[in-house]
PDB file of C-alpha atoms in Angstrom:
ATOM      1  CA  MET A  19      17.134  14.858 -16.735  1.00  0.00           C
ATOM      2  CA  PRO A  20      19.613  17.653 -15.930  1.00  0.00           C
ATOM      3  CA  GLN A  21      23.073  17.412 -17.504  1.00  0.00           C
ATOM      4  CA  SER A  22      24.864  17.234 -14.161  1.00  0.00           C
ATOM      5  CA  ARG A  23      22.718  14.293 -13.026  1.00  0.00           C
ATOM      6  CA  ARG A  24      23.422  12.406 -16.247  1.00  0.00           C
ATOM      7  CA  ARG A  25      27.138  13.025 -15.788  1.00  0.00           C
ATOM      8  CA  TRP A  26      26.928  11.857 -12.185  1.00  0.00           C
ATOM      9  CA  LEU A  27      25.147   8.643 -13.068  1.00  0.00           C
ATOM     10  CA  ALA A  28      27.831   7.980 -15.650  1.00  0.00           C
ATOM     11  CA  ILE A  29      30.435   7.684 -12.895  1.00  0.00           C
ATOM     12  CA  ASN A  30      30.911   3.995 -12.276  1.00  0.00           C
ATOM     13  CA  SER A  31      30.770   2.963  -8.627  1.00  0.00           C
ATOM     14  CA  THR A  32      34.020   1.043  -9.032  1.00  0.00           C
ATOM     15  CA  TRP A  33      35.963   4.173  -9.933  1.00  0.00           C
ATOM     16  CA  VAL A  34      38.265   5.467  -7.233  1.00  0.00           C
ATOM     17  CA  LEU A  35      37.604   9.193  -6.993  1.00  0.00           C
ATOM     18  CA  VAL A  36      39.995  10.077  -4.158  1.00  0.00           C
ATOM     19  CA  GLU A  37      42.750   7.948  -2.653  1.00  0.00           C
ATOM     20  CA  GLU A  38      45.188   8.379   0.202  1.00  0.00           C
ATOM     21  CA  SER A  39      47.734   5.707   1.193  1.00  0.00           C
ATOM     22  CA  LEU A  40      50.368   5.470   3.840  1.00  0.00           C
ATOM     23  CA  ILE A  41      52.679   2.979   5.505  1.00  0.00           C
ATOM     24  CA  LEU A  42      53.689   3.626   9.073  1.00  0.00           C
ATOM     25  CA  THR A  43      55.400   1.978  11.997  1.00  0.00           C
ATOM     26  CA  ALA A  44      52.682   0.564  14.240  1.00  0.00           C
ATOM     27  CA  HIS A  45      53.392   2.821  17.196  1.00  0.00           C
ATOM     28  CA  PRO A  46      51.216   5.388  19.018  1.00  0.00           C
ATOM     29  CA  ASP A  47      53.250   8.162  17.347  1.00  0.00           C
ATOM     30  CA  ALA A  48      51.701   7.053  14.049  1.00  0.00           C
ATOM     31  CA  LEU A  49      48.304   8.372  15.126  1.00  0.00           C
ATOM     32  CA  GLU A  50      49.413  11.931  14.359  1.00  0.00           C
ATOM     33  CA  SER A  51      50.100  10.950  10.731  1.00  0.00           C
ATOM     34  CA  ILE A  52      46.881   8.981  10.526  1.00  0.00           C
ATOM     35  CA  HIS A  53      44.790  11.984  11.595  1.00  0.00           C
ATOM     36  CA  ALA A  54      46.699  14.178   9.120  1.00  0.00           C
ATOM     37  CA  ALA A  55      46.014  11.695   6.312  1.00  0.00           C
ATOM     38  CA  LEU A  56      42.324  11.537   7.211  1.00  0.00           C
ATOM     39  CA  ASN A  57      42.108  15.341   7.122  1.00  0.00           C
ATOM     40  CA  ARG A  58      43.835  15.507   3.723  1.00  0.00           C
ATOM     41  CA  PHE A  59      41.548  12.793   2.413  1.00  0.00           C
ATOM     42  CA  TRP A  60      38.427  14.624   3.597  1.00  0.00           C
ATOM     43  CA  ASN A  61      39.650  17.958   2.220  1.00  0.00           C
ATOM     44  CA  GLN A  62      40.338  16.424  -1.179  1.00  0.00           C
ATOM     45  CA  ALA A  63      36.884  14.905  -1.250  1.00  0.00           C
ATOM     46  CA  SER A  64      35.256  18.221  -0.423  1.00  0.00           C
ATOM     47  CA  TYR A  65      36.518  19.563  -3.787  1.00  0.00           C
ATOM     48  CA  SER A  66      34.718  16.802  -5.644  1.00  0.00           C
ATOM     49  CA  VAL A  67      31.063  16.311  -6.498  1.00  0.00           C
ATOM     50  CA  LEU A  68      30.598  13.630  -3.879  1.00  0.00           C
ATOM     51  CA  PRO A  69      27.477  13.945  -1.720  1.00  0.00           C
ATOM     52  CA  LEU A  70      29.425  14.050   1.515  1.00  0.00           C
ATOM     53  CA  SER A  71      27.878  13.958   4.950  1.00  0.00           C
ATOM     54  CA  ALA A  72      29.826  15.281   7.918  1.00  0.00           C
ATOM     55  CA  ALA A  73      27.997  12.834  10.189  1.00  0.00           C
ATOM     56  CA  SER A  74      29.039   9.841   8.061  1.00  0.00           C
ATOM     57  CA  TRP A  75      32.581  11.116   7.914  1.00  0.00           C
ATOM     58  CA  LEU A  76      32.833  11.338  11.708  1.00  0.00           C
ATOM     59  CA  LYS A  77      31.742   7.714  12.055  1.00  0.00           C
ATOM     60  CA  PHE A  78      34.024   6.474   9.286  1.00  0.00           C
ATOM     61  CA  SER A  79      37.124   8.378  10.384  1.00  0.00           C
ATOM     62  CA  THR A  80      36.603   7.357  14.013  1.00  0.00           C
ATOM     63  CA  ALA A  81      36.332   3.714  12.894  1.00  0.00           C
ATOM     64  CA  VAL A  82      39.615   4.020  10.989  1.00  0.00           C
ATOM     65  CA  VAL A  83      41.355   5.372  14.082  1.00  0.00           C
ATOM     66  CA  GLU A  84      39.850   2.666  16.323  1.00  0.00           C
ATOM     67  CA  ILE A  85      41.067  -0.144  14.055  1.00  0.00           C
ATOM     68  CA  ALA A  86      44.467   1.525  13.650  1.00  0.00           C
ATOM     69  CA  ALA A  87      44.753   1.879  17.443  1.00  0.00           C
ATOM     70  CA  ASN A  88      43.906  -1.818  17.823  1.00  0.00           C
ATOM     71  CA  ILE A  89      46.682  -2.738  15.423  1.00  0.00           C
ATOM     72  CA  ILE A  90      49.110  -0.389  17.156  1.00  0.00           C
ATOM     73  CA  ARG A  91      48.292  -1.902  20.524  1.00  0.00           C
ATOM     74  CA  TYR A  92      48.112  -5.605  19.701  1.00  0.00           C
ATOM     75  CA  ALA A  93      49.594  -6.590  16.342  1.00  0.00           C
ATOM     76  CA  TYR A  94      53.269  -6.584  17.274  1.00  0.00           C
ATOM     77  CA  PRO A  95      53.702  -7.604  20.910  1.00  0.00           C
ATOM     78  CA  ASN A  96      57.410  -8.325  20.655  1.00  0.00           C
ATOM     79  CA  ASP A  97      58.872  -5.969  18.112  1.00  0.00           C
ATOM     80  CA  ALA A  98      58.154  -3.084  15.790  1.00  0.00           C
ATOM     81  CA  GLY A  99      56.147  -3.658  12.639  1.00  0.00           C
ATOM     82  CA  GLU A 100      54.342  -1.872   9.875  1.00  0.00           C
ATOM     83  CA  LEU A 101      50.782  -0.776   9.346  1.00  0.00           C
ATOM     84  CA  GLY A 102      49.466   0.051   5.873  1.00  0.00           C
ATOM     85  CA  ILE A 103      46.397   2.216   5.420  1.00  0.00           C
ATOM     86  CA  ARG A 104      44.548   2.950   2.188  1.00  0.00           C
ATOM     87  CA  LEU A 105      41.580   5.318   2.091  1.00  0.00           C
ATOM     88  CA  ARG A 106      39.279   5.597  -0.920  1.00  0.00           C
ATOM     89  CA  PHE A 107      36.210   7.523  -1.946  1.00  0.00           C
ATOM     90  CA  TYR A 108      33.995   5.912  -4.559  1.00  0.00           C
ATOM     91  CA  ARG A 109      30.839   7.388  -6.029  1.00  0.00           C
ATOM     92  CA  ASN A 110      28.612   5.916  -3.365  1.00  0.00           C
ATOM     93  CA  ARG A 111      30.848   5.009  -0.436  1.00  0.00           C
ATOM     94  CA  MET A 112      34.096   5.459   1.460  1.00  0.00           C
ATOM     95  CA  GLU A 113      36.423   2.563   2.144  1.00  0.00           C
ATOM     96  CA  ALA A 114      39.473   1.978   4.275  1.00  0.00           C
ATOM     97  CA  ARG A 115      41.837  -0.932   4.207  1.00  0.00           C
ATOM     98  CA  LEU A 116      44.232  -1.441   7.123  1.00  0.00           C
ATOM     99  CA  CYS A 117      46.828  -4.202   6.923  1.00  0.00           C
ATOM    100  CA  ASP A 118      49.631  -5.450   9.137  1.00  0.00           C
ATOM    101  CA  ARG A 119      51.962  -8.435   9.328  1.00  0.00           C
ATOM    102  CA  GLY A 120      51.508  -9.018  13.023  1.00  0.00           C
ATOM    103  CA  VAL A 121      49.833 -11.639  15.144  1.00  0.00           C
ATOM    104  CA  VAL A 122      46.519 -13.026  14.063  1.00  0.00           C
ATOM    105  CA  PHE A 123      43.450 -11.296  15.457  1.00  0.00           C
ATOM    106  CA  ASP A 124      41.542 -14.123  17.039  1.00  0.00           C
ATOM    107  CA  ALA A 125      37.947 -13.035  17.501  1.00  0.00           C
ATOM    108  CA  LEU A 126      37.122 -16.211  19.341  1.00  0.00           C
ATOM    109  CA  SER A 127      39.608 -15.515  22.073  1.00  0.00           C
ATOM    110  CA  LEU A 128      38.466 -11.984  22.862  1.00  0.00           C
ATOM    111  CA  THR A 129      39.610 -11.218  26.344  1.00  0.00           C
ATOM    112  CA  SER A 130      37.045 -10.914  29.063  1.00  0.00           C
ATOM    113  CA  ARG A 131      37.161  -7.136  28.904  1.00  0.00           C
ATOM    114  CA  GLU A 132      35.793  -7.133  25.371  1.00  0.00           C
ATOM    115  CA  LEU A 133      32.992  -9.462  26.310  1.00  0.00           C
ATOM    116  CA  ARG A 134      31.847  -7.604  29.398  1.00  0.00           C
ATOM    117  CA  THR A 135      28.729  -5.639  28.838  1.00  0.00           C
ATOM    118  CA  ASP A 136      28.428  -3.529  31.968  1.00  0.00           C
ATOM    119  CA  GLU A 137      27.903   0.111  31.138  1.00  0.00           C
ATOM    120  CA  LEU A 138      30.818   1.369  33.164  1.00  0.00           C
ATOM    121  CA  ARG A 139      33.492  -0.923  31.790  1.00  0.00           C
ATOM    122  CA  GLU A 140      36.578   1.092  31.000  1.00  0.00           C
ATOM    123  CA  GLY A 141      37.828  -0.884  28.047  1.00  0.00           C
ATOM    124  CA  GLY A 142      36.711  -2.962  25.125  1.00  0.00           C
ATOM    125  CA  ARG A 143      34.595  -0.475  23.199  1.00  0.00           C
ATOM    126  CA  GLY A 144      36.891   0.111  20.227  1.00  0.00           C
ATOM    127  CA  LEU A 145      35.617  -2.581  17.895  1.00  0.00           C
ATOM    128  CA  ALA A 146      32.013  -1.929  18.888  1.00  0.00           C
ATOM    129  CA  ILE A 147      32.373   1.763  18.020  1.00  0.00           C
ATOM    130  CA  ALA A 148      33.944   0.894  14.673  1.00  0.00           C
ATOM    131  CA  ARG A 149      31.280  -1.694  13.844  1.00  0.00           C
ATOM    132  CA  ALA A 150      28.374   0.508  14.901  1.00  0.00           C
ATOM    133  CA  GLY A 151      29.546   3.408  12.750  1.00  0.00           C
ATOM    134  CA  LEU A 152      30.160   1.400   9.586  1.00  0.00           C
ATOM    135  CA  ASP A 153      28.080  -0.474   7.030  1.00  0.00           C
ATOM    136  CA  GLN A 154      30.703  -3.159   6.808  1.00  0.00           C
ATOM    137  CA  LEU A 155      33.685  -4.216   8.905  1.00  0.00           C
ATOM    138  CA  ARG A 156      35.591  -7.262   7.717  1.00  0.00           C
ATOM    139  CA  TYR A 157      38.783  -8.932   8.838  1.00  0.00           C
ATOM    140  CA  ARG A 158      40.802 -11.591   7.138  1.00  0.00           C
ATOM    141  CA  ARG A 159      44.107 -13.323   7.632  1.00  0.00           C
ATOM    142  CA  THR A 160      45.935 -14.189   4.426  1.00  0.00           C
ATOM    143  CA  LEU A 161      48.067 -17.280   3.868  1.00  0.00           C
ATOM    144  CA  ALA A 162      51.045 -14.966   3.551  1.00  0.00           C
ATOM    145  CA  GLY A 163      50.525 -13.962   7.181  1.00  0.00           C
ATOM    146  CA  THR A 164      48.960 -10.548   6.681  1.00  0.00           C
ATOM    147  CA  ASN A 165      45.992  -9.216   8.614  1.00  0.00           C
ATOM    148  CA  CYS A 166      43.641  -6.997   6.650  1.00  0.00           C
ATOM    149  CA  TRP A 167      40.672  -4.999   7.840  1.00  0.00           C
ATOM    150  CA  ARG A 168      38.167  -3.587   5.375  1.00  0.00           C
ATOM    151  CA  LEU A 169      35.886  -0.754   6.477  1.00  0.00           C
ATOM    152  CA  VAL A 170      33.007   0.491   4.328  1.00  0.00           C
ATOM    153  CA  LYS A 171      30.591   3.360   4.851  1.00  0.00           C
ATOM    154  CA  GLN A 172      27.939   4.085   2.209  1.00  0.00           C
ATOM    155  CA  PHE A 173      26.843   7.647   1.558  1.00  0.00           C
TER     156      PHE A 173
ATOM    157  CA  MET B  10      47.164  16.887  25.635  1.00  0.00           C
ATOM    158  CA  GLU B  11      46.902  19.873  27.927  1.00  0.00           C
ATOM    159  CA  ILE B  12      44.943  19.581  31.139  1.00  0.00           C
ATOM    160  CA  ARG B  13      43.910  22.736  32.961  1.00  0.00           C
ATOM    161  CA  THR B  14      41.839  22.797  36.107  1.00  0.00           C
ATOM    162  CA  LYS B  15      39.810  25.605  37.639  1.00  0.00           C
ATOM    163  CA  LEU B  16      37.839  25.381  40.840  1.00  0.00           C
ATOM    164  CA  ALA B  17      34.373  26.932  40.844  1.00  0.00           C
ATOM    165  CA  THR B  18      31.991  26.649  43.770  1.00  0.00           C
ATOM    166  CA  GLY B  19      32.982  23.142  44.771  1.00  0.00           C
ATOM    167  CA  ILE B  20      33.285  21.881  41.199  1.00  0.00           C
ATOM    168  CA  ALA B  21      36.590  21.160  39.495  1.00  0.00           C
ATOM    169  CA  VAL B  22      36.330  22.303  35.868  1.00  0.00           C
ATOM    170  CA  VAL B  23      38.854  20.271  33.892  1.00  0.00           C
ATOM    171  CA  SER B  24      39.577  21.726  30.455  1.00  0.00           C
ATOM    172  CA  LEU B  25      41.229  19.376  27.993  1.00  0.00           C
ATOM    173  CA  ASN B  26      42.988  20.499  24.852  1.00  0.00           C
ATOM    174  CA  GLY B  27      43.904  18.103  22.049  1.00  0.00           C
ATOM    175  CA  ARG B  28      42.926  14.517  21.269  1.00  0.00           C
ATOM    176  CA  LEU B  29      41.536  12.280  23.990  1.00  0.00           C
ATOM    177  CA  ASP B  30      42.822   8.976  22.686  1.00  0.00           C
ATOM    178  CA  LEU B  31      45.257   6.104  23.141  1.00  0.00           C
ATOM    179  CA  VAL B  32      48.137   8.521  23.656  1.00  0.00           C
ATOM    180  CA  SER B  33      46.545  10.803  26.247  1.00  0.00           C
ATOM    181  CA  ALA B  34      44.011   8.519  27.975  1.00  0.00           C
ATOM    182  CA  GLY B  35      46.442   7.321  30.638  1.00  0.00           C
ATOM    183  CA  ILE B  36      47.484  10.752  31.770  1.00  0.00           C
ATOM    184  CA  VAL B  37      43.903  12.032  31.795  1.00  0.00           C
ATOM    185  CA  ARG B  38      42.724   9.021  33.787  1.00  0.00           C
ATOM    186  CA  SER B  39      45.400   9.471  36.465  1.00  0.00           C
ATOM    187  CA  SER B  40      44.800  13.208  36.556  1.00  0.00           C
ATOM    188  CA  LEU B  41      41.111  12.678  37.282  1.00  0.00           C
ATOM    189  CA  SER B  42      41.862  10.017  39.904  1.00  0.00           C
ATOM    190  CA  GLN B  43      44.292  12.334  41.577  1.00  0.00           C
ATOM    191  CA  MET B  44      41.734  15.127  41.724  1.00  0.00           C
ATOM    192  CA  VAL B  45      39.163  12.860  43.325  1.00  0.00           C
ATOM    193  CA  SER B  46      41.650  11.620  45.906  1.00  0.00           C
ATOM    194  CA  GLN B  47      42.477  15.253  46.674  1.00  0.00           C
ATOM    195  CA  GLY B  48      38.845  15.754  47.586  1.00  0.00           C
ATOM    196  CA  HIS B  49      37.532  17.220  44.311  1.00  0.00           C
ATOM    197  CA  THR B  50      34.746  14.746  43.801  1.00  0.00           C
ATOM    198  CA  LYS B  51      32.560  16.893  41.526  1.00  0.00           C
ATOM    199  CA  LEU B  52      34.273  17.000  38.169  1.00  0.00           C
ATOM    200  CA  LEU B  53      33.195  18.859  35.048  1.00  0.00           C
ATOM    201  CA  ILE B  54      35.134  17.941  31.926  1.00  0.00           C
ATOM    202  CA  ASP B  55      35.181  20.733  29.342  1.00  0.00           C
ATOM    203  CA  LEU B  56      35.628  19.079  25.939  1.00  0.00           C
ATOM    204  CA  GLY B  57      35.372  22.335  23.979  1.00  0.00           C
ATOM    205  CA  ASP B  58      38.957  22.095  22.724  1.00  0.00           C
ATOM    206  CA  VAL B  59      39.014  18.341  22.243  1.00  0.00           C
ATOM    207  CA  SER B  60      39.096  17.545  18.534  1.00  0.00           C
ATOM    208  CA  PHE B  61      38.777  13.792  18.833  1.00  0.00           C
ATOM    209  CA  VAL B  62      37.680  11.186  21.377  1.00  0.00           C
ATOM    210  CA  ASP B  63      38.140   7.468  20.856  1.00  0.00           C
ATOM    211  CA  SER B  64      37.401   4.379  22.954  1.00  0.00           C
ATOM    212  CA  SER B  65      40.552   4.866  25.042  1.00  0.00           C
ATOM    213  CA  GLY B  66      39.480   8.418  25.772  1.00  0.00           C
ATOM    214  CA  LEU B  67      36.013   7.221  26.767  1.00  0.00           C
ATOM    215  CA  GLY B  68      37.682   4.730  29.086  1.00  0.00           C
ATOM    216  CA  ALA B  69      39.512   7.562  30.832  1.00  0.00           C
ATOM    217  CA  LEU B  70      36.259   9.472  31.292  1.00  0.00           C
ATOM    218  CA  ILE B  71      34.474   6.382  32.608  1.00  0.00           C
ATOM    219  CA  GLY B  72      37.363   5.706  34.957  1.00  0.00           C
ATOM    220  CA  GLY B  73      37.084   9.226  36.290  1.00  0.00           C
ATOM    221  CA  LEU B  74      33.307   8.849  36.583  1.00  0.00           C
ATOM    222  CA  LYS B  75      33.628   5.673  38.650  1.00  0.00           C
ATOM    223  CA  ALA B  76      36.229   7.210  40.935  1.00  0.00           C
ATOM    224  CA  ALA B  77      34.122  10.340  41.438  1.00  0.00           C
ATOM    225  CA  ARG B  78      30.907   8.444  42.125  1.00  0.00           C
ATOM    226  CA  GLN B  79      32.618   6.050  44.501  1.00  0.00           C
ATOM    227  CA  ALA B  80      33.728   9.109  46.446  1.00  0.00           C
ATOM    228  CA  GLY B  81      30.181  10.414  46.553  1.00  0.00           C
ATOM    229  CA  GLY B  82      30.605  12.853  43.669  1.00  0.00           C
ATOM    230  CA  ASP B  83      30.063  12.808  39.902  1.00  0.00           C
ATOM    231  CA  LEU B  84      31.671  13.507  36.555  1.00  0.00           C
ATOM    232  CA  ARG B  85      29.848  15.533  33.915  1.00  0.00           C
ATOM    233  CA  ILE B  86      30.670  16.804  30.452  1.00  0.00           C
ATOM    234  CA  ALA B  87      30.384  20.230  28.848  1.00  0.00           C
ATOM    235  CA  ARG B  88      30.885  21.454  25.285  1.00  0.00           C
ATOM    236  CA  ALA B  89      31.245  18.080  23.610  1.00  0.00           C
ATOM    237  CA  GLY B  90      31.983  18.671  19.914  1.00  0.00           C
ATOM    238  CA  ASP B  91      30.315  16.803  17.041  1.00  0.00           C
ATOM    239  CA  GLN B  92      32.761  13.915  17.039  1.00  0.00           C
ATOM    240  CA  ALA B  93      32.699  13.538  20.844  1.00  0.00           C
ATOM    241  CA  ARG B  94      28.904  13.613  20.884  1.00  0.00           C
ATOM    242  CA  MET B  95      28.864  11.004  18.123  1.00  0.00           C
ATOM    243  CA  VAL B  96      30.980   8.501  20.098  1.00  0.00           C
ATOM    244  CA  LEU B  97      29.036   9.198  23.287  1.00  0.00           C
ATOM    245  CA  GLU B  98      25.767   8.492  21.451  1.00  0.00           C
ATOM    246  CA  LEU B  99      27.123   5.457  19.595  1.00  0.00           C
ATOM    247  CA  THR B 100      28.157   3.888  22.908  1.00  0.00           C
ATOM    248  CA  THR B 101      24.978   5.090  24.690  1.00  0.00           C
ATOM    249  CA  LEU B 102      27.224   6.745  27.260  1.00  0.00           C
ATOM    250  CA  ASP B 103      25.178   9.887  26.717  1.00  0.00           C
ATOM    251  CA  ARG B 104      22.619   8.168  28.950  1.00  0.00           C
ATOM    252  CA  VAL B 105      25.173   7.475  31.647  1.00  0.00           C
ATOM    253  CA  LEU B 106      26.928  10.855  31.682  1.00  0.00           C
ATOM    254  CA  LYS B 107      25.244  14.215  31.948  1.00  0.00           C
ATOM    255  CA  ILE B 108      26.288  16.364  28.999  1.00  0.00           C
ATOM    256  CA  TYR B 109      25.822  20.137  28.952  1.00  0.00           C
ATOM    257  CA  ALA B 110      26.114  22.560  26.033  1.00  0.00           C
ATOM    258  CA  THR B 111      28.101  25.155  28.009  1.00  0.00           C
ATOM    259  CA  VAL B 112      30.205  25.317  31.134  1.00  0.00           C
ATOM    260  CA  ALA B 113      27.835  27.913  32.590  1.00  0.00           C
ATOM    261  CA  GLU B 114      24.845  25.608  32.219  1.00  0.00           C
ATOM    262  CA  ALA B 115      26.838  22.762  33.728  1.00  0.00           C
ATOM    263  CA  LEU B 116      27.836  24.801  36.780  1.00  0.00           C
ATOM    264  CA  ALA B 117      24.257  25.954  37.234  1.00  0.00           C
ATOM    265  CA  GLY B 118      22.861  22.468  36.869  1.00  0.00           C
ATOM    266  CA  TYR B 119      25.392  20.565  38.943  1.00  0.00           C
TER     267      TYR B 119
END
């Protein structure tokens, strides 16, 4: 077995190889910073030995922006609030965690626009795009009143 | 988001520059509506300088498409980048919208 392959296999899949974190005000202006962070994150990863795929990255980064945009639009209807984003590359996958302290995301009360399926609907595609591009999309509400989304894309 | 329009043989070529997302979707949507109501019902959206398209951006394009078709015209896409093509494929909108590799091909095929 070649040396490099042995070294690669020795990297535990729980090790964080690249990380980028930021806390922002949940406002459309934050999207500029989010795209900048995603670019930095991707550039850092390109210096590593990770088997990166541009196609996977496009799906993952788009999913991050879709979830962030959802939080920006809906989490804080009455006032300003924060959005925390953490991006990580592991040996075999990329993960994003997005958290906010806003209103609960109630999947069961999706508005009619999200549930419409006609091809030419103008809204309601954000979550579908995120879900379709990822291997895992999870949401949970903590007892402390935090919403957290976890996005995972395997290499 | 910069929006520039050129008229070419009955087709309005709309060149967008920047991200087509939550921030710019509204202005793009109203721009396209305005063009249709001014009689430019054949729209060609040049996405060559669009670095990113999200669901809001798609909504603006679909809105423009509906307005154009209702007025007897159409909305087509040229020069979609990798990320734009990815979201169009993921949402199967690539079957609803005609997408061309170049503006020249789009004008010829319209």
